[in-house]
């Protein structure tokens, strides 16, 4: 079944050298504009007194961010990574926690917290199959919305932050003009032009800053053309025994978990948009994408810069425009970014953006981040229980964050925890989601060995399950048939890839209204059941006897999903039924 007829070169194909270079330049420009925008906003939002002395921190942050972006983009495209083209660079999710950390203990504290939180992402990559029901889209959506709401006051303050001796009214005028231009570009532009909305707004905002006397371009004129980064600007790491470290660590861990959950969906999309024909997602590649995301935060912490994330929307636009998804493009792109980081004059020119301009752009970005949270929550439909979880999480988090006088009565440790809206909102969302999962229906569990002896016990288990839900005889027969054909299909794939010992299979049955979800967990083959069933839809010849179980499974089940992780396979079958 075709999924993207416009793709000319898939990941493992080799486009001509000139085409590779052309696409790599376009992708590098997208990464650079995003990195510079986010780093300038980040640097302008922190308290200058917290940066101390020792060189330009903003310049060092841009250099570090470009180096990290180059390494990650190349790694993700290589065979050491997932092997798909995906752009990487500094992002918004960690911006607010990093700003808080820098204001409390300087860049060294932010670096230590980033390195520590990256370990959680790396652990989640290894145990992705076990965490898929904990960090849900609802939890991720609440986190993104609270990040946006928490940072809005910071953006508003920066619009009137101008050079000494300049008029605050001039800064406000520049900020409003920048915001208007960014809004118009985002509303009216399409395709790659929409991705240029921020650079266009920056150029116009800087032009207005020059006219109103709030722009200083002298640092760019003084910088050399070619030089090594000034290591004196690197601020090192803070002690893990610092009280500020422990007060902010829960926030960084929460954001790290949410970013890892987001990387899961982006890893899926990276595979889907890179192929001309549809195939089931290889979740081992998704795990590697999450692992690269953990490495992104780790390397960003080592470099002392804003942690990097993947740029999926930019990647989608680039592939749609160029029709090239070849891995070698990512390798060339990564090399370009590393070379650019060693050009001080270019870096200095990129960080002269005035604070009113960066403050206005931060407002636009936070608005987009809030909407991304809304999309995450509503992706599978906004049911009554999802709406309640989101509403209660946001109301409690915003309410506590807006009442500092109440928090002061609770003392420093409690006030520091409850005063962070992101942490409170996510914790409440996780707790409510867990309560709903535990009370929505009693999960039943069945274990067996993947061989012929399991069919009798499985049939008895599913018969009892159907009777317990009050289903009629036809629905019960369909449930038992779906379970039997799933086990048969798994055994057939096992026969194609035999092992020394038959694996154990764990079946988790989750009854719901009018349906039941059967989740089979095992490790058995290199082939994917989803791919096999999709292939049957395209066959016009007489069916092969070996395909009979897959055809019957397609007939009995409302949906079949097969997710392959490192160390475990998860086959989820949904069967619908009616009451007797």
XYZ file of C-alpha atoms in Angstrom:
580
model
C 0.000 0.000 0.000
C 1.660 3.332 -1.009
C 2.205 5.825 1.802
C 4.320 8.512 0.138
C 4.624 8.368 -3.630
C 6.671 11.570 -3.686
C 9.730 10.095 -1.929
C 12.446 9.658 -4.573
C 15.216 8.301 -2.347
C 14.561 6.128 0.708
C 17.038 5.975 3.634
C 19.297 3.273 2.184
C 19.332 4.661 -1.363
C 22.101 6.913 -2.696
C 21.063 10.171 -4.392
C 23.565 12.026 -6.633
C 26.276 13.996 -4.799
C 25.007 17.428 -5.911
C 21.443 16.603 -4.845
C 22.747 15.338 -1.475
C 24.657 18.573 -0.944
C 21.671 20.707 -1.943
C 19.291 18.981 0.472
C 21.902 19.017 3.253
C 22.337 22.798 2.899
C 18.579 23.353 3.133
C 18.325 21.183 6.234
C 21.341 22.851 7.863
C 19.772 26.286 7.329
C 16.576 25.115 9.043
C 18.531 23.771 12.008
C 20.699 26.893 12.343
C 17.728 29.260 12.324
C 15.941 27.232 14.999
C 19.048 26.798 17.155
C 19.961 30.483 17.067
C 16.396 31.581 17.762
C 16.026 29.331 20.801
C 19.509 30.008 22.209
C 19.116 33.777 21.884
C 15.722 33.624 23.583
C 17.150 31.399 26.299
C 20.208 33.594 26.909
C 18.122 36.763 26.951
C 15.631 35.320 29.432
C 18.135 34.508 32.176
C 19.339 36.998 34.757
C 22.669 38.511 33.524
C 23.967 38.510 37.113
C 23.622 34.703 37.194
C 25.961 34.293 34.209
C 28.955 35.811 35.982
C 32.152 36.533 34.064
C 34.393 34.473 31.817
C 33.454 35.216 28.234
C 30.190 35.381 26.340
C 27.879 32.627 27.539
C 25.449 33.185 24.638
C 28.252 32.705 22.107
C 29.449 29.544 23.851
C 25.862 28.227 24.031
C 25.390 28.686 20.266
C 28.710 26.973 19.477
C 27.870 24.057 21.778
C 24.346 23.783 20.373
C 25.577 23.667 16.763
C 28.177 21.008 17.615
C 25.587 18.882 19.412
C 23.057 19.340 16.578
C 25.638 18.237 14.025
C 26.627 15.129 15.967
C 23.012 14.092 16.645
C 21.747 14.648 13.092
C 24.602 12.547 11.723
C 24.210 9.875 14.435
C 20.474 9.452 13.868
C 21.058 9.000 10.140
C 23.893 6.508 10.630
C 23.638 2.764 11.112
C 24.601 3.273 14.759
C 21.281 5.085 15.170
C 17.836 4.386 13.680
C 19.142 5.056 10.162
C 16.562 7.704 9.214
C 16.905 11.377 8.358
C 15.737 13.503 11.302
C 16.840 17.054 12.120
C 18.052 17.816 15.673
C 18.776 21.018 17.576
C 18.033 23.098 20.680
C 14.365 23.079 21.667
C 11.717 24.594 23.889
C 10.776 21.797 26.375
C 13.858 22.264 28.588
C 14.015 26.045 28.198
C 11.969 27.055 31.242
C 13.647 24.574 33.651
C 17.080 25.666 32.362
C 16.203 29.339 32.845
C 15.157 28.599 36.434
C 18.354 26.626 37.017
C 20.624 29.338 35.584
C 18.905 32.026 37.642
C 19.332 29.925 40.799
C 22.858 28.560 40.361
C 24.264 29.654 37.011
C 24.880 27.616 33.833
C 26.813 25.009 35.832
C 23.651 24.021 37.722
C 21.665 23.718 34.492
C 24.422 21.540 33.004
C 24.466 19.158 35.986
C 20.687 18.804 35.944
C 20.624 18.163 32.184
C 23.238 15.416 32.439
C 21.387 13.748 35.312
C 17.983 13.896 33.614
C 19.412 12.426 30.402
C 20.017 9.163 32.268
C 16.251 8.813 32.680
C 15.716 9.108 28.925
C 18.372 6.506 28.245
C 16.704 4.181 30.754
C 13.314 4.801 29.150
C 14.746 3.890 25.749
C 15.764 0.502 27.144
C 12.413 -0.061 28.892
C 10.111 1.628 26.392
C 7.732 -1.341 26.194
C 7.036 -1.173 29.944
C 6.480 2.604 30.069
C 4.070 2.970 27.146
C 1.031 3.092 29.465
C 2.503 5.477 32.044
C 3.696 8.452 29.970
C 0.535 8.839 27.902
C -0.358 11.617 25.409
C -2.504 13.175 28.145
C 0.481 13.427 30.503
C 2.701 14.846 27.754
C 0.019 17.358 26.794
C -0.351 18.633 30.363
C 3.432 19.065 30.611
C 3.650 21.095 27.386
C 0.726 23.303 28.365
C 2.175 24.011 31.810
C 5.626 24.794 30.359
C 3.957 27.374 28.123
C 1.898 28.935 30.910
C 4.893 29.081 33.278
C 7.134 30.909 30.801
C 4.670 33.560 29.576
C 5.646 36.122 32.273
C 9.330 35.730 31.313
C 8.536 36.528 27.676
C 6.511 39.600 28.623
C 9.338 41.009 30.760
C 11.903 40.677 27.947
C 9.919 42.781 25.481
C 10.726 45.946 27.461
C 14.330 44.878 28.246
C 16.518 47.231 26.149
C 20.076 48.581 26.058
C 21.075 51.067 28.721
C 19.939 54.544 27.720
C 17.362 53.309 25.209
C 13.633 53.906 25.557
C 11.484 51.099 26.966
C 8.724 52.283 24.636
C 11.056 51.635 21.687
C 11.645 48.072 22.945
C 7.897 47.511 23.252
C 7.347 48.814 19.717
C 10.026 46.464 18.350
C 8.552 43.523 20.236
C 5.007 44.181 19.014
C 6.195 44.612 15.409
C 8.154 41.356 15.603
C 5.173 39.492 17.029
C 2.840 40.853 14.330
C 5.238 39.829 11.530
C 5.714 36.354 13.034
C 1.940 35.896 13.384
C 1.249 36.955 9.791
C 3.996 34.696 8.435
C 2.764 31.693 10.421
C -0.862 32.278 9.435
C -0.383 32.869 5.718
C 2.799 31.022 4.726
C 2.815 27.363 3.645
C 5.404 24.595 3.234
C 9.020 25.565 3.767
C 8.070 29.237 3.772
C 6.183 28.673 7.014
C 9.396 27.378 8.574
C 11.001 30.702 7.645
C 8.445 32.665 9.679
C 10.827 33.052 12.637
C 13.902 34.130 10.585
C 11.776 36.655 8.674
C 10.437 38.070 11.947
C 13.992 38.237 13.340
C 15.280 40.186 10.331
C 12.414 42.678 10.441
C 12.676 42.976 14.231
C 16.423 43.659 14.029
C 15.836 46.255 11.305
C 13.337 48.022 13.551
C 15.781 47.788 16.459
C 18.461 49.561 14.402
C 16.033 52.336 13.481
C 14.954 52.843 17.112
C 18.429 52.534 18.633
C 18.044 49.278 20.545
C 20.461 47.152 18.465
C 24.173 46.569 19.091
C 26.031 44.818 16.260
C 29.564 45.619 17.423
C 30.301 42.085 18.802
C 29.853 40.629 15.314
C 32.240 43.178 13.801
C 34.901 42.455 16.426
C 34.796 38.636 16.106
C 37.436 36.819 13.972
C 36.452 34.810 10.912
C 37.995 31.512 12.018
C 38.977 30.421 15.516
C 38.482 27.651 18.061
C 35.731 28.087 20.677
C 36.675 30.053 23.793
C 36.779 27.344 26.459
C 36.838 30.060 29.118
C 33.111 30.535 28.447
C 32.319 26.978 29.586
C 30.994 27.103 33.168
C 31.519 23.473 34.225
C 29.170 21.577 36.543
C 27.532 22.283 39.876
C 27.730 19.963 42.872
C 24.952 17.409 43.259
C 24.966 18.207 46.975
C 23.668 21.716 46.272
C 20.165 22.359 47.663
C 19.121 24.049 44.400
C 20.110 20.900 42.510
C 17.724 18.713 44.482
C 14.875 21.247 44.407
C 14.969 21.451 40.589
C 15.860 17.824 39.814
C 12.216 16.574 39.902
C 11.293 19.189 37.290
C 14.096 18.113 34.957
C 13.198 14.443 35.394
C 9.554 15.101 34.554
C 10.464 17.073 31.424
C 12.960 14.384 30.436
C 10.273 11.701 30.690
C 7.835 13.776 28.650
C 10.453 14.487 25.974
C 11.222 10.759 25.779
C 7.512 10.031 25.295
C 7.402 12.662 22.561
C 10.472 11.113 20.918
C 8.551 7.840 20.719
C 5.915 9.311 18.399
C 8.578 11.194 16.445
C 10.556 7.992 15.953
C 7.413 6.384 14.539
C 6.811 9.328 12.202
C 10.452 9.365 11.042
C 10.029 5.805 9.783
C 6.643 6.431 8.170
C 7.613 9.559 6.211
C 10.846 8.035 4.880
C 9.277 5.167 2.919
C 7.380 4.931 -0.346
C 5.360 1.917 0.825
C 3.684 1.326 4.162
C 5.138 -1.133 6.625
C 4.693 -1.764 10.327
C 6.802 0.398 12.599
C 9.962 -1.240 13.942
C 9.905 -0.126 17.553
C 13.528 -1.127 17.964
C 14.291 1.851 15.729
C 11.937 3.943 17.867
C 13.909 2.884 20.931
C 17.087 4.048 19.218
C 15.433 7.413 18.495
C 14.584 7.770 22.191
C 18.170 6.769 22.991
C 19.513 9.459 20.653
C 17.206 11.902 22.463
C 18.747 10.909 25.788
C 22.206 11.360 24.306
C 21.094 14.776 23.022
C 20.326 15.977 26.545
C 23.519 14.389 27.876
C 25.784 16.049 25.285
C 23.963 19.373 25.694
C 24.634 19.225 29.424
C 28.302 18.415 28.823
C 28.522 21.346 26.388
C 26.680 23.661 28.790
C 23.940 24.631 26.335
C 20.160 24.327 25.966
C 19.250 20.614 25.549
C 18.524 19.468 22.010
C 15.424 17.696 20.689
C 14.325 16.401 17.284
C 12.734 18.777 14.760
C 10.007 16.575 13.274
C 7.902 19.345 11.618
C 11.013 20.764 9.927
C 11.989 17.257 8.804
C 8.542 16.599 7.323
C 8.607 19.899 5.410
C 12.133 19.242 4.133
C 11.210 15.755 2.881
C 7.988 16.997 1.311
C 9.844 19.733 -0.560
C 12.975 17.818 -1.620
C 11.533 14.233 -1.774
C 14.881 12.940 -0.446
C 15.024 10.838 2.756
C 18.477 9.335 2.212
C 20.647 8.737 5.278
C 23.734 10.226 3.651
C 22.010 13.642 3.626
C 21.979 13.572 7.429
C 25.671 12.700 7.538
C 26.610 15.626 5.283
C 24.292 17.954 7.186
C 25.915 17.038 10.489
C 29.382 17.789 9.112
C 28.199 21.222 7.890
C 26.896 22.183 11.326
C 30.144 21.179 13.030
C 32.172 23.318 10.600
C 29.819 26.295 11.072
C 30.334 26.130 14.851
C 34.020 26.915 14.261
C 33.301 30.236 12.478
C 33.196 32.853 15.303
C 32.080 35.802 13.149
C 29.059 33.875 11.901
C 28.194 32.801 15.443
C 28.627 36.340 16.822
C 26.383 37.758 14.102
C 23.712 35.224 14.975
C 23.536 36.182 18.675
C 23.163 39.957 18.321
C 19.375 39.707 18.244
C 17.914 42.280 20.716
C 15.951 41.073 23.730
C 12.622 42.678 22.700
C 12.783 40.637 19.485
C 13.603 37.394 21.312
C 10.907 38.075 23.921
C 8.250 38.512 21.233
C 9.333 35.326 19.481
C 9.261 33.461 22.786
C 5.601 34.436 23.177
C 4.831 33.029 19.722
C 6.765 29.838 20.416
C 5.074 29.295 23.778
C 1.704 29.684 22.088
C 2.652 26.959 19.605
C 3.888 24.765 22.445
C 0.559 25.158 24.255
C -1.305 24.092 21.121
C 1.017 21.114 20.761
C -0.059 20.082 24.232
C -3.709 20.425 23.241
C -3.085 18.269 20.154
C -1.394 15.597 22.267
C -4.383 15.461 24.615
C -6.996 15.321 21.835
C -5.090 13.001 19.451
C -7.209 9.978 20.427
C -10.334 12.024 21.148
C -11.167 14.079 24.226
C -13.253 11.660 26.264
C -14.906 12.609 29.532
C -12.187 11.094 31.691
C -9.346 12.640 29.642
C -10.987 16.060 29.877
C -11.323 15.725 33.646
C -7.667 14.671 34.059
C -6.407 17.603 31.985
C -8.740 20.132 33.592
C -7.966 19.154 37.186
C -4.205 18.915 36.540
C -4.045 22.377 34.969
C -6.323 24.060 37.515
C -4.396 22.774 40.538
C -0.985 23.487 38.973
C -1.855 27.027 37.851
C -3.645 27.751 41.115
C -0.689 26.766 43.285
C 1.794 28.571 41.045
C -0.216 31.801 41.267
C -0.459 31.775 45.090
C 3.075 32.326 46.442
C 1.735 33.678 49.749
C -0.040 30.377 50.422
C 3.049 28.357 49.526
C 5.240 30.398 51.874
C 3.181 29.082 54.788
C 4.243 25.517 53.912
C 7.993 26.115 54.233
C 10.835 26.084 51.697
C 11.031 22.416 50.613
C 7.281 21.974 50.088
C 6.873 25.447 48.571
C 9.642 24.769 46.029
C 7.949 21.559 44.878
C 4.326 22.733 44.836
C 5.289 26.088 43.334
C 6.487 24.445 40.135
C 3.445 24.157 37.902
C 5.028 21.754 35.426
C 5.920 19.216 38.103
C 2.566 19.466 39.904
C 0.544 19.226 36.694
C 2.386 16.163 35.415
C 2.323 14.338 38.762
C -1.437 14.865 39.083
C -2.000 13.725 35.485
C 0.067 10.563 36.054
C -1.745 9.754 39.305
C -5.203 10.292 37.811
C -4.315 8.263 34.713
C -3.050 5.412 36.905
C -6.217 5.489 39.019
C -8.387 5.379 35.899
C -6.415 2.451 34.448
C -6.703 0.488 37.691
C -10.458 1.091 38.084
C -11.584 0.922 34.434
C -11.825 -2.855 34.377
C -10.151 -5.749 36.102
C -7.232 -6.868 33.975
C -6.875 -10.606 33.636
C -3.571 -12.345 32.982
C -2.691 -15.639 31.316
C 0.778 -17.173 30.843
C 1.815 -20.037 28.628
C 4.579 -21.403 26.414
C 4.389 -20.734 22.671
C 3.631 -24.268 21.434
C 0.634 -26.452 20.551
C -0.055 -27.395 24.161
C -1.192 -23.829 24.911
C -4.360 -23.868 22.787
C -6.578 -25.727 25.224
C -5.734 -23.513 28.199
C -6.042 -20.358 26.091
C -9.479 -21.394 24.849
C -10.654 -21.960 28.415
C -9.275 -18.613 29.547
C -11.012 -16.702 26.737
C -14.282 -18.621 27.227
C -14.325 -17.567 30.894
C -13.441 -13.989 29.905
C -16.322 -13.748 27.400
C -18.821 -15.259 29.849
C -17.688 -12.831 32.542
C -18.383 -9.849 30.257
C -21.862 -11.194 29.471
C -21.225 -11.553 25.730
C -23.518 -13.628 23.499
C -22.330 -16.906 21.990
C -21.343 -15.397 18.613
C -19.175 -12.733 20.267
C -17.620 -15.314 22.559
C -16.746 -17.542 19.600
C -15.168 -14.569 17.815
C -13.095 -13.735 20.894
C -11.823 -17.299 21.229
C -11.122 -17.544 17.493
C -9.157 -14.264 17.524
C -7.022 -15.476 20.424
C -6.401 -18.839 18.779
C -5.432 -17.298 15.414
C -3.137 -14.799 17.106
C -1.303 -17.619 18.859
C -1.188 -19.589 15.590
C 0.221 -16.593 13.713
C 2.871 -16.113 16.375
C 3.797 -19.787 16.181
C 4.075 -19.594 12.391
C 6.478 -16.671 12.632
C 8.401 -18.616 15.263
C 8.683 -21.596 12.908
C 10.187 -19.293 10.264
C 12.831 -18.235 12.816
C 13.225 -21.187 15.198
C 15.050 -20.906 18.496
C 16.421 -23.418 20.970
C 13.691 -22.912 23.576
C 10.052 -21.865 22.879
C 9.452 -18.427 24.407
C 6.886 -17.743 27.080
C 3.822 -15.713 26.159
C 1.998 -13.421 28.572
C -1.565 -12.421 27.680
C -3.085 -9.374 29.380
C -6.838 -9.031 28.743
C -8.386 -5.599 29.344
C -12.203 -5.644 29.130
C -13.940 -2.425 28.083
C -17.417 -1.377 27.015
C -18.344 -3.491 23.983
C -14.774 -4.681 23.355
C -11.771 -6.380 24.895
C -8.087 -5.736 24.282
C -5.837 -8.791 24.183
C -2.167 -7.945 24.637
C 0.294 -10.776 23.855
C 3.881 -10.227 25.022
C 6.696 -12.444 23.709
C 9.965 -12.476 21.791
C 9.761 -14.688 18.773
C 10.696 -13.486 15.283
C 12.045 -10.889 12.894
C 8.814 -10.630 10.886
C 5.891 -8.391 11.772
C 2.296 -9.600 11.937
C 0.972 -6.200 10.825
C 3.138 -6.363 7.691
C 1.930 -9.887 6.952
C -1.743 -8.883 7.243
C -1.205 -5.739 5.132
C 0.476 -7.871 2.484
C -2.615 -10.080 2.290
C -4.697 -7.066 1.260
C -2.553 -6.682 -1.859
C -2.579 -10.357 -2.896
C -4.799 -11.313 -5.794
C -3.680 -14.928 -6.165
C -5.059 -17.985 -4.427
C -4.235 -17.734 -0.715
C -1.358 -19.779 0.597
C -2.184 -22.293 3.334
C 0.490 -20.637 5.472
C -1.429 -17.356 5.339
C -4.670 -18.862 6.640
C -4.141 -17.827 10.275
C -3.346 -14.244 9.289
C -6.491 -14.071 7.127
C -8.665 -15.469 9.905
C -7.135 -13.068 12.414
C -7.930 -10.163 10.120
C -11.526 -11.454 9.929
C -12.104 -11.880 13.682
C -10.232 -8.852 15.098
C -11.286 -5.208 14.869
C -7.633 -4.108 15.041
C -4.207 -5.756 15.170
C -1.017 -3.960 16.237
C 2.441 -5.535 16.470
C 5.172 -3.481 18.172
C 8.708 -4.893 18.132
C 11.051 -3.665 20.878
C 14.536 -4.790 21.842
C 13.929 -7.838 24.024
C 10.137 -8.099 23.662
C 7.310 -8.164 21.090
C 3.849 -6.809 21.899
C 0.902 -7.976 19.765
C -2.347 -6.182 20.628
C -5.629 -7.544 19.274
C -8.946 -5.748 19.769
C -12.132 -7.823 19.574
C -15.613 -6.303 19.606
C -18.634 -8.097 21.013
C -22.258 -7.745 22.067
C -24.116 -8.648 25.243
C -26.230 -11.778 25.362
